[in-house]
XYZ file of N, CA and C in Angstrom:
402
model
N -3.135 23.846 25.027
C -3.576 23.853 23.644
C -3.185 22.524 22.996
N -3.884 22.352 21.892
C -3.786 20.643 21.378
C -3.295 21.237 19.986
N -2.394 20.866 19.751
C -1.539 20.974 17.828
C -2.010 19.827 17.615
N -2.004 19.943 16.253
C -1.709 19.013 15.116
C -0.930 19.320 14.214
N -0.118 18.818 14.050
C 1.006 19.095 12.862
C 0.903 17.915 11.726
N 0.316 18.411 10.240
C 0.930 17.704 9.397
C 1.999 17.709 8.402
N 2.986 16.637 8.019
C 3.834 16.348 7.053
C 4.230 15.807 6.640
N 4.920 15.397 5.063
C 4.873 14.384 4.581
C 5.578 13.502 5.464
N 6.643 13.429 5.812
C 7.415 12.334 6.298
C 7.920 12.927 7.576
N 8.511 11.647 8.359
C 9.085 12.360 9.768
C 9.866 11.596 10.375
N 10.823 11.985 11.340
C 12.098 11.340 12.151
C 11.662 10.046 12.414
N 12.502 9.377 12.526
C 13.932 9.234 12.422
C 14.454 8.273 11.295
N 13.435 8.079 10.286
C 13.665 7.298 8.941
C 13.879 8.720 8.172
N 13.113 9.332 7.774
C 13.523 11.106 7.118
C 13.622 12.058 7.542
N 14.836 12.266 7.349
C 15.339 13.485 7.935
C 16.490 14.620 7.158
N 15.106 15.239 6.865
C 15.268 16.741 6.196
C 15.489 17.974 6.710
N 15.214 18.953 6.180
C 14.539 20.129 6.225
C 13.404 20.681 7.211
N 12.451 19.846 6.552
C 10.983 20.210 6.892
C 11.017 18.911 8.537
N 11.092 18.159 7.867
C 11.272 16.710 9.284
C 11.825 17.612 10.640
N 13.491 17.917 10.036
C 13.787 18.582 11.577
C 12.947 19.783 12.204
N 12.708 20.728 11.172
C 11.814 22.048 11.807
C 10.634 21.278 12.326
N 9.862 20.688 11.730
C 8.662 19.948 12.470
C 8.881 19.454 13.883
N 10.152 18.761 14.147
C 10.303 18.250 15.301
C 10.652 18.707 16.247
N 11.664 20.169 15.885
C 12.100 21.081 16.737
C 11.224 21.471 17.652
N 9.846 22.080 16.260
C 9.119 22.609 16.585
C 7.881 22.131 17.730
N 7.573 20.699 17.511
C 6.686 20.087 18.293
C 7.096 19.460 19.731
N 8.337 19.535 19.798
C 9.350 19.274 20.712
C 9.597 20.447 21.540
N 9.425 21.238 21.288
C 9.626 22.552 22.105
C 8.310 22.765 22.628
N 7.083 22.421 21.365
C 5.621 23.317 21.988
C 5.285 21.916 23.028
N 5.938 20.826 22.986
C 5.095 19.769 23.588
C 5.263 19.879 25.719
N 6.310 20.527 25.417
C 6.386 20.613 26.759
C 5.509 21.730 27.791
N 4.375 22.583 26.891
C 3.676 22.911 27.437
C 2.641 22.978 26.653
N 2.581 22.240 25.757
C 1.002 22.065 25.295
C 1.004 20.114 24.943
N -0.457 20.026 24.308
C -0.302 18.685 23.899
C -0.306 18.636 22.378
N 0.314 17.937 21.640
C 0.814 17.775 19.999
C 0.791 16.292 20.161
N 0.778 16.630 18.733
C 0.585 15.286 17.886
C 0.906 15.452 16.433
N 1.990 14.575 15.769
C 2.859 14.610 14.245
C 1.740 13.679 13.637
N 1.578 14.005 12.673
C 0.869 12.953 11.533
C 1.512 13.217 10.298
N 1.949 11.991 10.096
C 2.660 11.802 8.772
C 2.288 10.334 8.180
N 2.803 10.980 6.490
C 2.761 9.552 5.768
C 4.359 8.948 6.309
N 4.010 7.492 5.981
C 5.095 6.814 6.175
C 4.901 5.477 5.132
N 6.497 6.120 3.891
C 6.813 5.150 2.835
C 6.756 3.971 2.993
N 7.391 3.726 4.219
C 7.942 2.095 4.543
C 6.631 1.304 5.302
N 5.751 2.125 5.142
C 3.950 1.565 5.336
C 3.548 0.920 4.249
N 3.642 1.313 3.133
C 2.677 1.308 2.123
C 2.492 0.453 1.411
N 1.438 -0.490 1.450
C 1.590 -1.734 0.682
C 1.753 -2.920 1.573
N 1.836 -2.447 3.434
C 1.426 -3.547 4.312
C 0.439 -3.424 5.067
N 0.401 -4.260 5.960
C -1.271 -4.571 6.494
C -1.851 -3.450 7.086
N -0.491 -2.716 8.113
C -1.159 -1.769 9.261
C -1.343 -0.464 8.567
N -2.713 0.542 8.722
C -2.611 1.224 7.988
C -2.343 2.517 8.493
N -2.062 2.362 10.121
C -1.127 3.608 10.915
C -0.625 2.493 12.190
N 0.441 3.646 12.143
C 0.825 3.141 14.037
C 1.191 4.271 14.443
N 1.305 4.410 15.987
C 1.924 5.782 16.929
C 2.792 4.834 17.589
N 3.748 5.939 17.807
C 4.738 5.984 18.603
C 4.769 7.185 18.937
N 6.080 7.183 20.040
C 6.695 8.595 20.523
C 8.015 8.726 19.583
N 8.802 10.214 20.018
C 10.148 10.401 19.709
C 10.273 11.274 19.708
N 11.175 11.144 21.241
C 12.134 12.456 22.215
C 10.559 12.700 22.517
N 9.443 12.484 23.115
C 8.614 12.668 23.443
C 7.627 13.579 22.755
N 7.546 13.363 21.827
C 6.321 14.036 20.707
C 5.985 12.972 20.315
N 4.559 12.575 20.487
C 3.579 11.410 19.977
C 3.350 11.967 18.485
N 3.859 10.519 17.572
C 3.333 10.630 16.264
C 2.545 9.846 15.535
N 1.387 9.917 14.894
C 0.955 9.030 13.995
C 1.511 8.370 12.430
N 2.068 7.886 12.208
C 2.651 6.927 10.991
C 0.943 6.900 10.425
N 0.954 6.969 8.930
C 0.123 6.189 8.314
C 0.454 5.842 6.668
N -0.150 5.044 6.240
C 0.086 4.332 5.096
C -0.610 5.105 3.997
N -0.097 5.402 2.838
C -0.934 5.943 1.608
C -1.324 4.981 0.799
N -0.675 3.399 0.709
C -1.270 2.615 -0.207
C -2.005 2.683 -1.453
N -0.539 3.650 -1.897
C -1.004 4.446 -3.411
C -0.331 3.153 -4.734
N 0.442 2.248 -3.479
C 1.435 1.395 -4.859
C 0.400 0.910 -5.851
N 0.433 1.038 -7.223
C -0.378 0.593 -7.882
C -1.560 0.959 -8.496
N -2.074 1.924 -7.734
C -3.413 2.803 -7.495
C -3.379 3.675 -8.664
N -2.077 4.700 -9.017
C -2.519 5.362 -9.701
C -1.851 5.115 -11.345
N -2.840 6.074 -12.125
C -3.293 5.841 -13.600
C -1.743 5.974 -13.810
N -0.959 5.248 -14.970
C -0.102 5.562 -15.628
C 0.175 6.836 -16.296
N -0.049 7.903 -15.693
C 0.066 8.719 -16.210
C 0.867 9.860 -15.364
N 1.407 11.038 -15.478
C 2.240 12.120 -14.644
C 1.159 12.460 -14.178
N -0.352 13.203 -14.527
C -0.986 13.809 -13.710
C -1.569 13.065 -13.114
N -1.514 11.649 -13.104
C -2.442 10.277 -11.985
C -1.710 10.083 -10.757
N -0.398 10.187 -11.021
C 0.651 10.261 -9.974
C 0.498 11.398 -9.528
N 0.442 12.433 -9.519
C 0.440 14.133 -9.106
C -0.820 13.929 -8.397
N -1.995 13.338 -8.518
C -2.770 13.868 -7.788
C -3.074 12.398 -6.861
N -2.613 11.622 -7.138
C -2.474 10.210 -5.825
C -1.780 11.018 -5.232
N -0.552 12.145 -4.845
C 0.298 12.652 -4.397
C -0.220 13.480 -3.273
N -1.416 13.981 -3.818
C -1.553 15.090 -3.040
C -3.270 15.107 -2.507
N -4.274 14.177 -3.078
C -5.793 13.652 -3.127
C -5.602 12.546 -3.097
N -5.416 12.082 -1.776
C -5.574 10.619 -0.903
C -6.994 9.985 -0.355
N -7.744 9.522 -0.966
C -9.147 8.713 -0.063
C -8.790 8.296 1.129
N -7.913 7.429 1.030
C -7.502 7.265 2.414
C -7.301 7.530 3.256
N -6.167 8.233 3.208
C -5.455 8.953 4.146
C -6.945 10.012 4.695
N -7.228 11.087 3.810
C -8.346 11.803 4.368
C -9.325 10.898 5.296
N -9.590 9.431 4.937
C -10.812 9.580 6.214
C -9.880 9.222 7.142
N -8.700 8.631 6.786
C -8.114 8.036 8.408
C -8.007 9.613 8.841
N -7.539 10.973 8.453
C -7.223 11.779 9.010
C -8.487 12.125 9.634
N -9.472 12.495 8.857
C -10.938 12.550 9.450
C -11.040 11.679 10.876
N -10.268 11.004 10.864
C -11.035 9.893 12.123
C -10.167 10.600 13.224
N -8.800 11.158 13.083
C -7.730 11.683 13.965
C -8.198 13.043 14.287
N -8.579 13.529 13.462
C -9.434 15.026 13.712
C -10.472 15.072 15.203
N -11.119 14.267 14.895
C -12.730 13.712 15.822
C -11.606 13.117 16.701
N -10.921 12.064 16.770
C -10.223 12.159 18.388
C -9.190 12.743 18.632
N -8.487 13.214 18.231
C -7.667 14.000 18.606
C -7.930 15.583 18.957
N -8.926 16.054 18.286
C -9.421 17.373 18.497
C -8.512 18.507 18.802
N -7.868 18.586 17.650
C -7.122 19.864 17.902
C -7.828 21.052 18.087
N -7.054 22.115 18.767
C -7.232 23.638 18.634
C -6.291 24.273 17.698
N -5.481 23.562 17.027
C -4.713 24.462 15.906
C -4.363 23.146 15.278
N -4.777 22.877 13.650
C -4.133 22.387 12.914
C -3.236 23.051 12.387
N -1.639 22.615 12.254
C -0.442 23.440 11.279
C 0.252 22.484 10.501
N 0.064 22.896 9.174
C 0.607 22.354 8.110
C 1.800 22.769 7.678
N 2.628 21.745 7.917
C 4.198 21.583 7.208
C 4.299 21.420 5.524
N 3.560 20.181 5.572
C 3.888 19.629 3.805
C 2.794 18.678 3.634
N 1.732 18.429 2.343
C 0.961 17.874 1.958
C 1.313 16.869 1.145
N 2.379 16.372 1.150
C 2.734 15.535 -0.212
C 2.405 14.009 0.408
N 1.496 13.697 -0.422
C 1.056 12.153 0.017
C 0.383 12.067 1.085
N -0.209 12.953 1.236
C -1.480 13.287 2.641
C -2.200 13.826 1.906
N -3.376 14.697 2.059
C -4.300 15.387 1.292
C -4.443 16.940 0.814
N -4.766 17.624 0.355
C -4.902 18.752 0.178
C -6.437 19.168 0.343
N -6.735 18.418 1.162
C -8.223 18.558 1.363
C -8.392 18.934 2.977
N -6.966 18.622 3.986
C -7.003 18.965 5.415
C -7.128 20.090 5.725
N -7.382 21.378 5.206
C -7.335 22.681 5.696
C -8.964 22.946 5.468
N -9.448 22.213 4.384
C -11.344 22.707 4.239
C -11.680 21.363 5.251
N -10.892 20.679 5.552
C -11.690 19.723 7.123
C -11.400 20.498 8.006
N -10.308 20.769 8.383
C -10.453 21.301 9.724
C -10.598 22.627 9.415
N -11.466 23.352 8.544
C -12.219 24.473 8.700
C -13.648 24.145 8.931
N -14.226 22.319 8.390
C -15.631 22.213 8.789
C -15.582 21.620 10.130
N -14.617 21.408 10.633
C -14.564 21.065 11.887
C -14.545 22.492 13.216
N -14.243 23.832 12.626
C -13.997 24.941 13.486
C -12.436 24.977 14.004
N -11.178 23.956 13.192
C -10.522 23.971 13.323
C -9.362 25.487 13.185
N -9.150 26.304 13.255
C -7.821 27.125 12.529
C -7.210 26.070 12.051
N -6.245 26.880 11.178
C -5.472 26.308 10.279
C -4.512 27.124 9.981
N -3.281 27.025 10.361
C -1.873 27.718 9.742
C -0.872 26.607 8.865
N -0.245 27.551 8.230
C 0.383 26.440 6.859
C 2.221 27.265 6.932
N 3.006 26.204 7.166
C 4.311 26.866 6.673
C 4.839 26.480 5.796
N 5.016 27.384 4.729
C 5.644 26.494 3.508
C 7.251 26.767 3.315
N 7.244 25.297 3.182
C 8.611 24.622 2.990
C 9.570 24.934 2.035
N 8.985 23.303 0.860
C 9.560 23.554 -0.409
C 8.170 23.677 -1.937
């Protein structure tokens, strides 16, 4: 089976809560299925690359950039929804969807990724499970 796991942030720059269960978790399923972490990554944002992969402890992850610095309206609800309704991020995720092709997308945390990944990978025939965090 092919996971996808998304969440906001992930090892070994943040490390939370949600970070460790994510990793536990993909770390355990990876050894008999194939996974893949997609997360935003802070220390992206505002430079050139707008993802990279790596591994860690052998769970392949995607890093990507929100390149929200600046973007949104001066306002609390302009920030709230750059937070959570990313252009970006959605098509790069769109593009990870189509190659990566999961059989189960599972959602950790949406913050600074989209809230739009669960109606994609429902037009994709994806499932979709969600664990909520905080």
């Amino acid at each position: 089976m092919r996971i996808l796991y998304l969440v906001h942030q992930y090892l070994p720059r943040h490390r939370a809560g949600t970070e460790v269960y994510t990793h536990s978790l993909a770390k355990a399923l990876a050894a008999r299925h194939e996974v893949l972490v997609y997360c935003h990554e802070p220390a992206m944002d505002g430079g050139a690359a707008p993802a990279a992969d790596d591994v860690l402890e052998g769970v392949p992850v995607r890093r990507v950039a929100a390149h929200n610095a600046g973007r949104a309206p001066a306002t609390p609800w302009g920030r709230f929804r750059d937070a959570y309704r990313n252009p970006r991020i959605a098509a790069e995720l769109a593009a990870t969807l189509e190659r990566f092709r999961p059989d189960i997308l599972h959602i950790q945390h949406l913050k600074d990724l989209t809230v739009d990944a669960p109606a994609m990978a429902r037009a994709a025939g994806i499932p979709v499970v969600y664990t909520l965090h905080d």
